[in-house]
Amino acid sequence: RADAPRNEAPVTDVSLGEPWLMAETGAPLTLAEAQAAWRAGAFREGLRGSLGLGARPHWMRVEAHNPRASALGMHYRIGMSWLDRVTLHVVHGGSVQAFRLGDDLPGALYVEPGLGMVVPVTLAPGRTELWVRVDTPDPLLLSPRLWSSDELVRTKRATAYGYGALYGYIGALAVFFALLWLSLGAQSNSAYSVYLLSFIALNVGYTGHGWFGLWPQAVDLQRYVNLVLMTTFGSAGMVFGLRYLGLDVTRPRLSRGLMGFAVVGLASVPLCAVFGAHEAAVLAAFPYTLVATAVPVVLGGMVALRARGQDVSANYYLAAIVFGLGGAVVTTLSVWGLLPFTVSGFHALEVGVALEATLLALGLSHQVRDRERVRQQASLQARTDALTGLPNRLAFEERASLAWRLSVRHHRPLSALVLDVDRFKAINDELGHQAGDDCLRWLARQIQEQCRVTDVPVRWGGDEFVVLMPELGADEAAAMAERLRAVAQARPASEGGALGLSLGVAERGPDTATLEALLHAADWALLQAKRAGRNRVAIAGRDVA
Ligand SMILES: Nc1nc2c(ncn2[C@@H]2O[C@H](COP(=O)(O)OP(=O)(O)OP(=O)(O)O)[C@@H](O)[C@H]2O)c(=O)[nH]1
């Protein structure tokens, strides 16, 4: 690759004229024949954008003007790096300099990643004609531009920073969600990571980064790689959508249908490649990708509408996908030639996907938070008695063993209270099971009201309750038991009237070896209270009043 002479002063006086174009209709023309066609007026002025998919080979003639007295080394950008067969003739007076490039030749000749095909040209004083012939089944996208060496260096640097930031941001999100998937599971995380990576791969492909830096000798790969990456990106987006929205579970048939569609889309390009049908591959990949990128919008809209806007993560998804799809559609249509080509149009997909990735990351975090809330609720439910809302035995065991260990280590008092409703069976039998339930709920509320925050109340089962009371000796615990008994006795008639309670109290003593022994002592005291005629408090180791 010949290096152009370096210009230190800014070049503002060299100008590039309007491009003129002509489609070849028959056999390939030579430069002399194209020049004859030019003189015959066969070229038309102006280049509105891409010349489309599978366009006829085209000639483009552009004039550069160097008003200086000496020759200038400049860099001429012809078009995108994916063009297959490109010839450039630099014509000045009688001299012609020819360049052959394009991704049909190994070596990624004259490819500047992110910028396209850029050829160093020497512009002699006066007019120089730049004749380009392009022949490609890929989108025929030409965008002539002239840069000085300094401008090219600056443009390359800005482009490199831009792609570095884009790949860095999207790549970091992809890695983060892959790690989230490894630690939390949830296939939507892994599908999202794959989707983001497929975007980076696609972008590396179509901007020429891959052809330039990764596979410059692999001409066959370069011919099909962008098409494969497009269909992969479209399919990854669909699969992610199905997983994120949970449609693989809620709508299995639809999900299977779309998976089938994705398989057909993914297989189409490799199948065409096997038969060497490059043009067919292009004609399959573009429409498939357009449909595949539109499907997630329909899916997101469907789920968000059904939830009437209440499903926050579906709303995030829909907003995200609209950005991503908007970018994809604008870029695809600009490259395809169905929209006028502009630099912002070409980069719309990158901006759209960066916004989409941000919103989807928010949506996925919301899902993670939701799942955590459900998990916490389930854990709380597993520790709560469904009838009374008091802690159940599982929760009691966790908190009570802590209270026990603290009491033993710091030689602090600890008492247990066991209480049982008197003749509860009769309440059930006479007033009905519902009244029995109301009675247990009422009693649980009274127990909670009498408890300190450090006390550990529990519905032991049936009509039996236990309260573990740190820092209380037997007498204080018995006083609290007595208050409860009195409250139950004074139960308002509207609540079902007086209620007899038998209560047993025990304090941890030097001989109480375990928590179970303490509870057993309180239970024994309860039995004494029952035996002594019910509706009373008994303290372990003392006579019942
Ligand atoms: N309504 C209702 N009844 C329950 C529930 N759990 C257990 N029971 C009933 O509570 C009664 C418990 O009776 P026991 O404690 O054995 O005896 P009791 O009638 O209270 O008599 P004493 O304890 O000897 O005073 C049984 O009839 C159980 O069917 C419940 O969740 N709701």
Coordinates of C-alpha atoms and ligand atoms in Angstrom, one line a residue:
R1 CA 0.0 0.0 0.0
A2 CA 1.6 3.3 -1.1
D3 CA 1.6 6.0 1.5
A4 CA 0.6 9.4 0.2
P5 CA 2.8 12.4 0.9
R6 CA 1.9 14.0 4.2
N7 CA 0.4 17.5 4.3
E8 CA 0.9 19.5 7.4
A9 CA -1.2 22.6 6.5
P10 CA -5.0 22.1 6.5
V11 CA -6.3 21.4 3.1
T12 CA -9.3 23.5 2.4
D13 CA -8.8 24.6 -1.1
V14 CA -9.0 21.1 -2.8
S15 CA -12.5 20.4 -3.9
L16 CA -14.4 17.3 -5.0
G17 CA -17.2 17.8 -7.6
E18 CA -20.6 16.1 -7.8
P19 CA -20.5 12.4 -8.6
W20 CA -21.9 11.3 -11.9
L21 CA -23.2 7.7 -12.4
M22 CA -23.9 5.2 -15.1
A23 CA -25.2 1.7 -14.8
E24 CA -23.5 -0.9 -17.1
T25 CA -26.1 -2.6 -19.1
G26 CA -24.0 -5.1 -21.1
A27 CA -20.5 -6.5 -20.9
P28 CA -18.0 -4.9 -18.5
L29 CA -16.7 -1.6 -20.0
T30 CA -13.1 -0.6 -20.1
L31 CA -12.1 2.9 -18.9
A32 CA -11.9 4.1 -22.5
E33 CA -15.4 2.9 -23.2
A34 CA -16.7 4.5 -20.0
Q35 CA -15.0 7.7 -21.0
A36 CA -16.7 7.5 -24.4
A37 CA -20.0 6.9 -22.7
W38 CA -19.4 10.0 -20.5
R39 CA -18.7 12.1 -23.6
A40 CA -21.9 10.7 -25.2
G41 CA -23.8 12.0 -22.1
A42 CA -24.7 8.5 -20.7
F43 CA -23.9 9.5 -17.1
R44 CA -26.5 11.2 -14.8
E45 CA -25.5 13.7 -12.1
G46 CA -25.9 13.1 -8.4
L47 CA -25.9 10.2 -5.9
R48 CA -28.9 10.1 -3.7
G49 CA -27.9 7.1 -1.7
S50 CA -27.4 3.4 -2.0
L51 CA -28.0 1.9 -5.4
G52 CA -29.7 -1.0 -3.8
L53 CA -29.2 -4.8 -3.5
G54 CA -28.0 -6.7 -6.5
A55 CA -27.7 -3.5 -8.6
R56 CA -26.1 -3.6 -12.0
P57 CA -22.3 -2.7 -12.0
H58 CA -22.0 1.1 -11.9
W59 CA -19.4 3.6 -13.0
M60 CA -19.0 6.8 -10.9
R61 CA -17.0 9.7 -12.2
V62 CA -15.9 12.5 -9.8
E63 CA -13.6 15.4 -10.5
A64 CA -11.2 16.7 -7.9
H65 CA -9.6 20.1 -8.3
N66 CA -6.2 21.1 -6.8
P67 CA -5.7 24.9 -7.3
R68 CA -2.2 24.7 -6.0
A69 CA 1.0 24.8 -8.0
S70 CA 2.3 21.5 -6.6
A71 CA 0.8 17.9 -6.3
L72 CA -1.0 17.0 -3.1
G73 CA -1.4 13.6 -1.5
M74 CA -5.0 13.1 -0.5
H75 CA -7.2 10.1 0.5
Y76 CA -10.3 9.3 -1.6
R77 CA -13.1 7.4 0.2
I78 CA -15.0 5.4 -2.5
G79 CA -17.7 3.7 -0.4
M80 CA -18.4 0.9 2.0
S81 CA -15.8 -1.8 2.8
W82 CA -18.2 -4.6 1.7
L83 CA -18.2 -3.8 -2.0
D84 CA -16.9 -6.9 -3.9
R85 CA -15.1 -5.7 -7.1
V86 CA -13.9 -2.1 -7.3
T87 CA -11.6 -0.4 -9.8
L88 CA -10.4 3.1 -9.3
H89 CA -8.7 5.0 -12.2
V90 CA -7.0 8.3 -11.3
V91 CA -6.8 10.2 -14.6
H92 CA -4.9 13.4 -15.0
G93 CA -4.1 14.7 -18.5
G94 CA -2.8 11.6 -20.2
S95 CA -1.7 9.7 -17.1
V96 CA -3.8 7.0 -15.6
Q97 CA -3.2 5.3 -12.3
A98 CA -5.3 2.2 -11.6
F99 CA -6.2 0.6 -8.3
R100 CA -7.9 -2.8 -7.8
L101 CA -9.7 -3.4 -4.5
G102 CA -12.8 -4.8 -3.0
D103 CA -13.5 -7.8 -0.8
D104 CA -13.2 -10.2 -3.6
L105 CA -9.4 -9.7 -3.2
P106 CA -7.6 -11.0 -0.1
G107 CA -5.8 -8.5 2.2
A108 CA -8.7 -6.1 3.0
L109 CA -6.9 -3.6 0.6
Y110 CA -7.6 0.1 1.3
V111 CA -10.1 -0.8 4.0
E112 CA -10.3 1.8 6.9
P113 CA -12.6 0.2 9.6
G114 CA -15.7 2.3 10.2
L115 CA -14.9 4.6 7.2
G116 CA -15.0 2.3 4.2
M117 CA -12.6 1.9 1.3
V118 CA -10.1 4.8 1.3
V119 CA -7.4 5.0 -1.4
P120 CA -4.4 7.4 -1.2
V121 CA -4.3 9.4 -4.4
T122 CA -1.9 12.0 -5.6
L123 CA -3.7 15.1 -7.1
A124 CA -1.6 16.9 -9.6
P125 CA -2.2 20.7 -10.0
G126 CA -5.5 21.3 -11.8
R127 CA -8.3 18.8 -12.5
T128 CA -8.0 15.1 -11.8
E129 CA -10.8 12.6 -12.7
L130 CA -11.6 9.8 -10.4
W131 CA -13.3 6.9 -12.2
V132 CA -14.7 4.1 -10.1
R133 CA -16.3 0.9 -11.4
V134 CA -18.1 -1.2 -8.8
D135 CA -19.6 -4.6 -9.2
T136 CA -21.3 -6.2 -6.2
P137 CA -24.4 -8.1 -5.2
D138 CA -24.3 -6.5 -1.7
P139 CA -25.9 -3.1 -1.2
L140 CA -24.1 -0.8 -3.7
L141 CA -23.3 2.0 -1.3
L142 CA -20.9 4.7 -2.6
S143 CA -20.0 7.8 -0.7
P144 CA -17.1 9.7 -2.3
R145 CA -15.1 11.9 0.0
L146 CA -11.6 13.5 0.0
W147 CA -9.5 13.8 3.1
S148 CA -6.0 15.2 3.7
S149 CA -3.7 12.9 5.7
D150 CA -4.3 15.0 8.8
E151 CA -8.0 14.9 8.4
L152 CA -7.9 11.2 7.8
V153 CA -5.9 10.7 11.0
R154 CA -8.3 12.8 13.0
T155 CA -11.3 11.1 11.4
K156 CA -9.8 7.6 12.1
R157 CA -9.1 8.6 15.7
A158 CA -12.7 9.9 16.2
T159 CA -14.1 6.8 14.6
A160 CA -11.9 4.5 16.8
Y161 CA -13.0 6.3 19.9
G162 CA -16.6 6.1 18.9
Y163 CA -16.5 2.4 18.2
G164 CA -14.4 1.8 21.3
A165 CA -17.0 3.5 23.4
L166 CA -19.9 1.6 21.7
Y167 CA -18.2 -1.8 21.9
G168 CA -17.0 -1.1 25.5
Y169 CA -20.5 -0.1 26.6
I170 CA -22.4 -2.9 24.9
G171 CA -19.7 -5.4 25.7
A172 CA -19.7 -4.5 29.4
L173 CA -23.5 -5.0 29.5
A174 CA -23.2 -8.3 27.7
V175 CA -20.5 -9.5 30.2
F176 CA -22.5 -8.2 33.2
F177 CA -25.7 -10.0 32.1
A178 CA -23.7 -13.2 31.3
L179 CA -22.4 -13.1 34.9
L180 CA -25.9 -12.4 36.2
W181 CA -27.1 -15.5 34.3
L182 CA -24.3 -17.6 35.8
S183 CA -25.1 -16.5 39.3
L184 CA -28.9 -16.0 39.2
G185 CA -29.9 -18.3 36.2
A186 CA -32.9 -16.8 34.3
Q187 CA -32.5 -17.4 30.6
S188 CA -33.6 -13.9 29.7
N189 CA -30.2 -12.8 31.1
S190 CA -28.2 -15.2 28.9
A191 CA -30.4 -14.5 25.8
Y192 CA -29.8 -10.8 26.4
S193 CA -26.1 -11.3 26.6
V194 CA -26.1 -13.3 23.3
Y195 CA -28.3 -10.6 21.7
L196 CA -25.8 -7.8 22.6
L197 CA -22.8 -9.9 21.5
S198 CA -24.6 -10.6 18.2
F199 CA -25.0 -6.9 17.7
I200 CA -21.3 -6.3 18.3
A201 CA -20.4 -9.1 15.9
L202 CA -22.7 -7.7 13.2
N203 CA -21.3 -4.2 13.7
V204 CA -17.7 -5.5 13.6
G205 CA -18.6 -7.2 10.3
Y206 CA -20.4 -4.5 8.4
T207 CA -18.1 -1.6 9.4
G208 CA -15.1 -3.4 8.0
H209 CA -13.4 -3.9 11.4
G210 CA -13.5 -7.7 11.0
W211 CA -12.4 -7.7 7.4
F212 CA -9.5 -5.4 8.2
G213 CA -8.3 -6.9 11.5
L214 CA -9.7 -10.4 12.0
W215 CA -10.1 -12.2 8.6
P216 CA -8.4 -10.1 5.9
Q217 CA -7.4 -13.2 3.9
A218 CA -10.7 -15.0 4.2
V219 CA -12.5 -13.8 1.1
D220 CA -15.2 -16.5 1.2
L221 CA -16.0 -15.7 4.8
Q222 CA -16.1 -11.9 4.0
R223 CA -18.6 -12.6 1.3
Y224 CA -21.2 -14.2 3.6
V225 CA -20.2 -13.1 7.1
N226 CA -22.3 -9.9 7.2
L227 CA -25.4 -11.8 6.0
V228 CA -24.8 -14.5 8.6
L229 CA -24.3 -11.9 11.3
M230 CA -27.5 -10.0 10.2
T231 CA -29.6 -13.1 10.4
T232 CA -28.0 -14.1 13.7
F233 CA -28.7 -10.6 15.2
G234 CA -32.4 -10.7 14.0
S235 CA -32.8 -14.3 15.5
A236 CA -31.1 -13.4 18.8
G237 CA -33.4 -10.5 19.1
M238 CA -36.5 -12.7 18.6
V239 CA -35.3 -15.4 21.0
F240 CA -34.4 -12.8 23.7
G241 CA -37.9 -11.2 23.3
L242 CA -39.6 -14.6 23.8
R243 CA -37.5 -15.3 26.9
Y244 CA -37.8 -11.8 28.4
L245 CA -41.5 -11.6 27.9
G246 CA -41.9 -15.2 29.2
L247 CA -43.7 -16.2 26.0
D248 CA -41.8 -19.4 25.9
V249 CA -43.9 -20.4 28.9
T250 CA -47.2 -18.5 28.4
R251 CA -47.4 -19.0 24.6
P252 CA -45.5 -22.1 23.8
R253 CA -47.0 -22.6 20.3
L254 CA -46.3 -19.0 19.2
S255 CA -42.8 -19.4 20.7
R256 CA -42.2 -22.6 18.9
G257 CA -43.4 -21.1 15.6
L258 CA -41.0 -18.2 15.9
M259 CA -38.2 -20.4 16.9
G260 CA -38.8 -22.4 13.6
F261 CA -38.8 -19.1 11.7
A262 CA -35.5 -18.2 13.3
V263 CA -34.0 -21.6 12.3
V264 CA -35.1 -21.0 8.7
G265 CA -33.6 -17.5 8.7
L266 CA -30.4 -18.7 10.3
A267 CA -30.1 -21.6 7.8
S268 CA -30.9 -19.5 4.7
V269 CA -27.5 -17.8 4.3
P270 CA -25.3 -20.9 4.9
L271 CA -27.5 -22.9 2.5
C272 CA -27.1 -20.3 -0.2
A273 CA -23.3 -20.2 0.5
V274 CA -23.1 -24.0 0.0
F275 CA -24.5 -23.4 -3.5
G276 CA -22.4 -20.3 -4.1
A277 CA -25.6 -18.3 -4.5
H278 CA -24.3 -15.0 -3.1
E279 CA -27.1 -12.9 -4.6
A280 CA -29.8 -15.2 -3.3
A281 CA -28.2 -15.0 0.2
V282 CA -28.4 -11.2 0.1
L283 CA -32.0 -11.3 -1.1
A284 CA -32.9 -13.8 1.8
A285 CA -30.9 -12.1 4.6
F286 CA -32.2 -8.5 4.2
P287 CA -36.0 -9.2 4.3
Y288 CA -35.6 -11.9 7.0
T289 CA -33.7 -9.5 9.2
L290 CA -36.2 -6.8 8.7
V291 CA -39.1 -9.1 9.7
A292 CA -37.1 -10.6 12.6
T293 CA -36.4 -7.2 14.0
A294 CA -40.0 -6.2 13.7
V295 CA -41.4 -9.3 15.5
P296 CA -40.2 -8.3 19.0
V297 CA -42.1 -5.0 18.6
V298 CA -45.3 -6.9 17.9
L299 CA -44.6 -9.3 20.8
G300 CA -43.7 -6.4 23.2
G301 CA -46.8 -4.5 22.1
M302 CA -49.0 -7.6 22.6
V303 CA -47.7 -8.2 26.2
A304 CA -47.7 -4.5 27.2
L305 CA -51.2 -4.0 25.8
R306 CA -52.6 -7.1 27.5
A307 CA -51.2 -5.9 30.9
R308 CA -52.8 -2.5 30.1
G309 CA -49.4 -0.8 30.8
Q310 CA -49.2 -2.3 34.3
D311 CA -46.3 -4.6 33.5
V312 CA -43.3 -2.3 34.0
S313 CA -40.7 -4.7 32.6
A314 CA -42.9 -5.2 29.4
N315 CA -43.1 -1.4 29.1
Y316 CA -39.3 -1.1 29.3
Y317 CA -39.0 -3.8 26.7
L318 CA -41.4 -2.1 24.3
A319 CA -39.7 1.3 24.6
A320 CA -36.3 -0.3 24.2
I321 CA -37.3 -2.3 21.2
V322 CA -38.9 0.7 19.5
F323 CA -35.5 2.5 19.7
G324 CA -33.6 -0.6 18.5
L325 CA -36.0 -1.3 15.7
G326 CA -36.2 2.3 14.7
G327 CA -32.4 2.3 14.3
A328 CA -32.3 -1.0 12.6
V329 CA -35.0 0.0 10.1
V330 CA -33.3 3.3 9.3
T331 CA -29.9 1.8 8.8
T332 CA -31.2 -1.2 6.8
L333 CA -33.3 1.0 4.5
S334 CA -30.4 3.5 4.0
V335 CA -28.0 0.7 3.1
W336 CA -30.6 -1.0 1.0
G337 CA -31.2 2.2 -0.9
L338 CA -34.9 2.7 0.1
L339 CA -34.0 5.8 2.1
P340 CA -31.6 8.6 1.1
F341 CA -28.2 7.7 2.5
T342 CA -26.9 10.0 5.3
V343 CA -24.1 9.5 7.9
S344 CA -26.7 9.7 10.8
G345 CA -28.9 7.2 8.9
F346 CA -26.0 4.8 8.6
H347 CA -25.2 5.1 12.3
A348 CA -28.9 5.0 13.5
L349 CA -28.6 1.3 14.4
E350 CA -25.7 1.9 16.7
V351 CA -27.4 4.8 18.5
G352 CA -30.7 2.8 18.6
V353 CA -29.1 -0.3 20.0
A354 CA -27.1 1.7 22.7
L355 CA -30.4 3.2 23.8
E356 CA -32.2 -0.1 23.6
A357 CA -29.5 -1.8 25.6
T358 CA -29.8 0.8 28.4
L359 CA -33.5 0.5 28.6
L360 CA -33.4 -3.3 28.5
A361 CA -30.8 -3.4 31.3
L362 CA -33.2 -1.3 33.4
G363 CA -36.0 -3.7 32.4
L364 CA -34.0 -6.8 33.3
S365 CA -32.9 -5.2 36.6
H366 CA -36.6 -4.6 37.3
Q367 CA -37.3 -8.3 36.7
V368 CA -34.5 -9.3 39.0
R369 CA -36.0 -7.0 41.7
D370 CA -39.4 -8.5 41.1
R371 CA -38.1 -12.0 41.4
E372 CA -36.3 -11.0 44.6
R373 CA -39.6 -9.6 46.0
V374 CA -41.5 -12.8 45.2
R375 CA -38.7 -14.8 46.8
Q376 CA -38.8 -12.7 50.0
Q377 CA -42.6 -12.9 50.1
A378 CA -42.4 -16.7 49.7
S379 CA -39.8 -16.8 52.5
L380 CA -42.0 -14.7 54.7
Q381 CA -45.0 -16.9 54.0
A382 CA -43.0 -20.0 54.8
R383 CA -42.4 -18.5 58.3
T384 CA -45.8 -17.1 59.0
D385 CA -48.9 -18.9 60.3
A386 CA -51.6 -18.4 57.7
L387 CA -54.5 -18.1 60.1
T388 CA -53.2 -15.8 62.7
G389 CA -50.2 -14.0 60.9
L390 CA -48.0 -14.9 63.9
P391 CA -44.6 -16.5 63.2
N392 CA -44.8 -20.3 62.8
R393 CA -42.6 -22.9 64.3
L394 CA -39.9 -22.6 61.6
A395 CA -39.6 -18.8 62.3
F396 CA -39.7 -19.5 66.0
E397 CA -36.9 -22.0 65.9
E398 CA -34.6 -19.5 64.1
R399 CA -35.3 -16.6 66.5
A400 CA -35.7 -18.7 69.7
S401 CA -32.3 -20.4 69.4
L402 CA -30.6 -17.0 69.1
A403 CA -32.5 -15.8 72.2
W404 CA -31.5 -19.0 74.1
R405 CA -27.8 -18.6 73.2
L406 CA -27.7 -14.9 74.2
S407 CA -29.4 -15.7 77.5
V408 CA -26.9 -18.6 78.3
R409 CA -23.8 -16.6 77.2
H410 CA -24.7 -13.4 79.1
H411 CA -26.4 -15.2 82.1
R412 CA -29.6 -13.3 81.4
P413 CA -33.1 -14.4 82.4
L414 CA -35.2 -16.1 79.8
S415 CA -38.8 -17.4 80.3
A416 CA -41.2 -19.4 78.3
L417 CA -44.9 -19.2 78.3
V418 CA -47.2 -21.9 76.9
L419 CA -50.9 -21.2 76.7
D420 CA -53.9 -23.2 75.5
V421 CA -57.5 -22.1 75.1
D422 CA -59.9 -23.9 77.6
R423 CA -62.4 -26.2 76.0
F424 CA -61.7 -24.8 72.6
K425 CA -63.4 -27.9 71.0
A426 CA -66.7 -26.7 72.5
I427 CA -66.3 -23.3 70.9
N428 CA -65.8 -25.0 67.6
D429 CA -68.7 -27.4 68.2
E430 CA -71.2 -24.9 69.5
L431 CA -70.4 -21.8 67.4
G432 CA -68.8 -23.3 64.3
H433 CA -65.3 -23.6 63.0
Q434 CA -65.4 -20.0 61.6
A435 CA -66.0 -18.7 65.2
G436 CA -63.2 -20.9 66.4
D437 CA -60.9 -19.3 63.8
D438 CA -62.0 -15.8 64.8
C439 CA -61.2 -16.7 68.4
L440 CA -57.7 -17.8 67.5
R441 CA -57.1 -14.6 65.4
W442 CA -58.4 -12.5 68.3
L443 CA -56.2 -14.2 70.7
A444 CA -53.1 -13.9 68.5
R445 CA -53.7 -10.1 68.4
Q446 CA -53.9 -9.9 72.2
I447 CA -50.7 -11.9 72.5
Q448 CA -48.9 -9.6 70.1
E449 CA -50.1 -6.6 72.0
Q450 CA -48.7 -7.9 75.2
C451 CA -45.4 -8.8 73.6
R452 CA -42.2 -6.7 73.5
V453 CA -40.3 -6.5 70.3
T454 CA -37.7 -8.9 71.7
D455 CA -40.3 -11.5 72.6
V456 CA -40.8 -14.4 70.3
P457 CA -44.5 -15.4 69.9
V458 CA -45.5 -18.4 67.9
R459 CA -48.7 -20.4 67.1
W460 CA -47.5 -23.8 68.2
G461 CA -50.5 -25.5 66.5
G462 CA -54.2 -25.8 67.1
D463 CA -55.2 -23.6 70.0
E464 CA -51.8 -23.7 71.6
F465 CA -49.4 -20.7 71.6
V466 CA -45.9 -20.2 72.9
V467 CA -44.1 -16.9 73.8
L468 CA -40.3 -16.9 74.5
M469 CA -39.5 -13.8 76.7
P470 CA -35.8 -12.8 77.0
E471 CA -34.9 -10.7 80.0
L472 CA -38.0 -11.8 82.0
G473 CA -37.9 -13.9 85.1
A474 CA -40.7 -16.3 86.1
D475 CA -42.6 -13.7 88.1
E476 CA -42.6 -11.1 85.4
A477 CA -43.5 -13.7 82.8
A478 CA -46.3 -14.9 85.1
A479 CA -47.6 -11.3 85.4
M480 CA -47.7 -11.0 81.6
A481 CA -49.5 -14.4 81.5
E482 CA -52.0 -13.1 84.0
R483 CA -52.7 -10.0 82.0
L484 CA -53.4 -12.2 79.0
R485 CA -55.7 -14.4 81.0
A486 CA -57.6 -11.4 82.3
V487 CA -57.9 -9.9 78.8
A488 CA -59.3 -13.1 77.5
Q489 CA -61.8 -13.2 80.4
A490 CA -62.9 -9.7 79.6
R491 CA -63.2 -10.5 75.9
P492 CA -66.1 -8.3 74.6
A493 CA -69.3 -10.0 73.8
S494 CA -69.1 -8.6 70.3
E495 CA -66.0 -10.6 69.8
G496 CA -67.5 -13.8 71.1
G497 CA -67.5 -13.3 74.9
A498 CA -65.3 -14.5 77.8
L499 CA -62.5 -17.0 77.0
G500 CA -60.7 -19.2 79.4
L501 CA -57.0 -19.6 79.1
S502 CA -54.6 -21.9 80.8
L503 CA -51.0 -20.8 80.9
G504 CA -47.8 -22.4 82.0
V505 CA -44.6 -20.4 82.7
A506 CA -41.0 -21.6 83.2
E507 CA -37.8 -19.7 83.7
R508 CA -34.4 -20.9 82.5
G509 CA -32.5 -22.1 85.6
P510 CA -29.0 -23.4 86.1
D511 CA -30.3 -27.0 85.5
T512 CA -32.2 -26.2 82.3
A513 CA -29.9 -27.7 79.7
T514 CA -31.7 -26.9 76.5
L515 CA -34.4 -24.7 75.0
E516 CA -36.5 -27.9 74.6
A517 CA -36.2 -28.5 78.3
L518 CA -37.4 -25.0 79.1
L519 CA -40.4 -25.4 76.8
H520 CA -41.1 -28.8 78.3
A521 CA -41.1 -27.3 81.8
A522 CA -43.6 -24.5 80.7
D523 CA -45.7 -27.2 79.1
W524 CA -45.7 -29.2 82.3
A525 CA -46.8 -26.1 84.2
L526 CA -49.6 -25.6 81.7
L527 CA -50.8 -29.2 82.4
Q528 CA -50.8 -28.3 86.1
A529 CA -53.0 -25.3 85.4
K530 CA -55.4 -27.5 83.4
R531 CA -55.4 -30.0 86.2
A532 CA -56.1 -27.4 88.8
G533 CA -59.3 -26.4 87.1
R534 CA -58.2 -24.4 84.0
N535 CA -58.4 -20.6 83.5
R536 CA -55.2 -19.9 85.5
V537 CA -51.5 -19.4 85.4
A538 CA -49.0 -22.0 86.7
I539 CA -45.3 -21.5 87.3
A540 CA -43.0 -24.5 86.9
G541 CA -41.6 -25.7 90.1
R542 CA -44.2 -23.9 92.3
D543 CA -47.6 -24.8 93.6
V544 CA -50.6 -23.8 91.5
A545 CA -52.8 -21.2 93.0
Ligands
LIG1 N1 -61.4 -23.4 64.4 C1 -60.2 -24.1 64.5 N2 -60.1 -25.1 65.3 C2 -58.9 -25.7 65.4 C3 -57.8 -25.3 64.7 N3 -56.8 -26.1 65.0 C4 -57.2 -27.0 65.9 N4 -58.5 -26.8 66.1 C5 -59.4 -27.5 67.0 O1 -59.0 -27.2 68.4 C6 -59.4 -28.1 69.2 C7 -58.3 -28.4 70.2 O2 -58.8 -29.0 71.3 P1 -57.9 -29.4 72.5 O3 -56.8 -28.4 72.8 O4 -57.4 -30.8 72.3 O5 -58.9 -29.5 73.7 P2 -59.8 -28.3 74.2 O6 -61.2 -28.5 73.7 O7 -59.2 -27.0 74.0 O8 -59.8 -28.6 75.7 P3 -58.7 -28.3 76.8 O9 -57.4 -28.0 76.1 O10 -58.6 -29.6 77.5 O11 -59.2 -27.2 77.6 C8 -59.7 -29.4 68.4 O12 -61.1 -29.6 68.4 C9 -59.2 -29.0 67.0 O13 -60.1 -29.5 66.0 C10 -58.0 -24.2 63.8 O14 -57.1 -23.8 63.1 N5 -59.2 -23.6 63.7

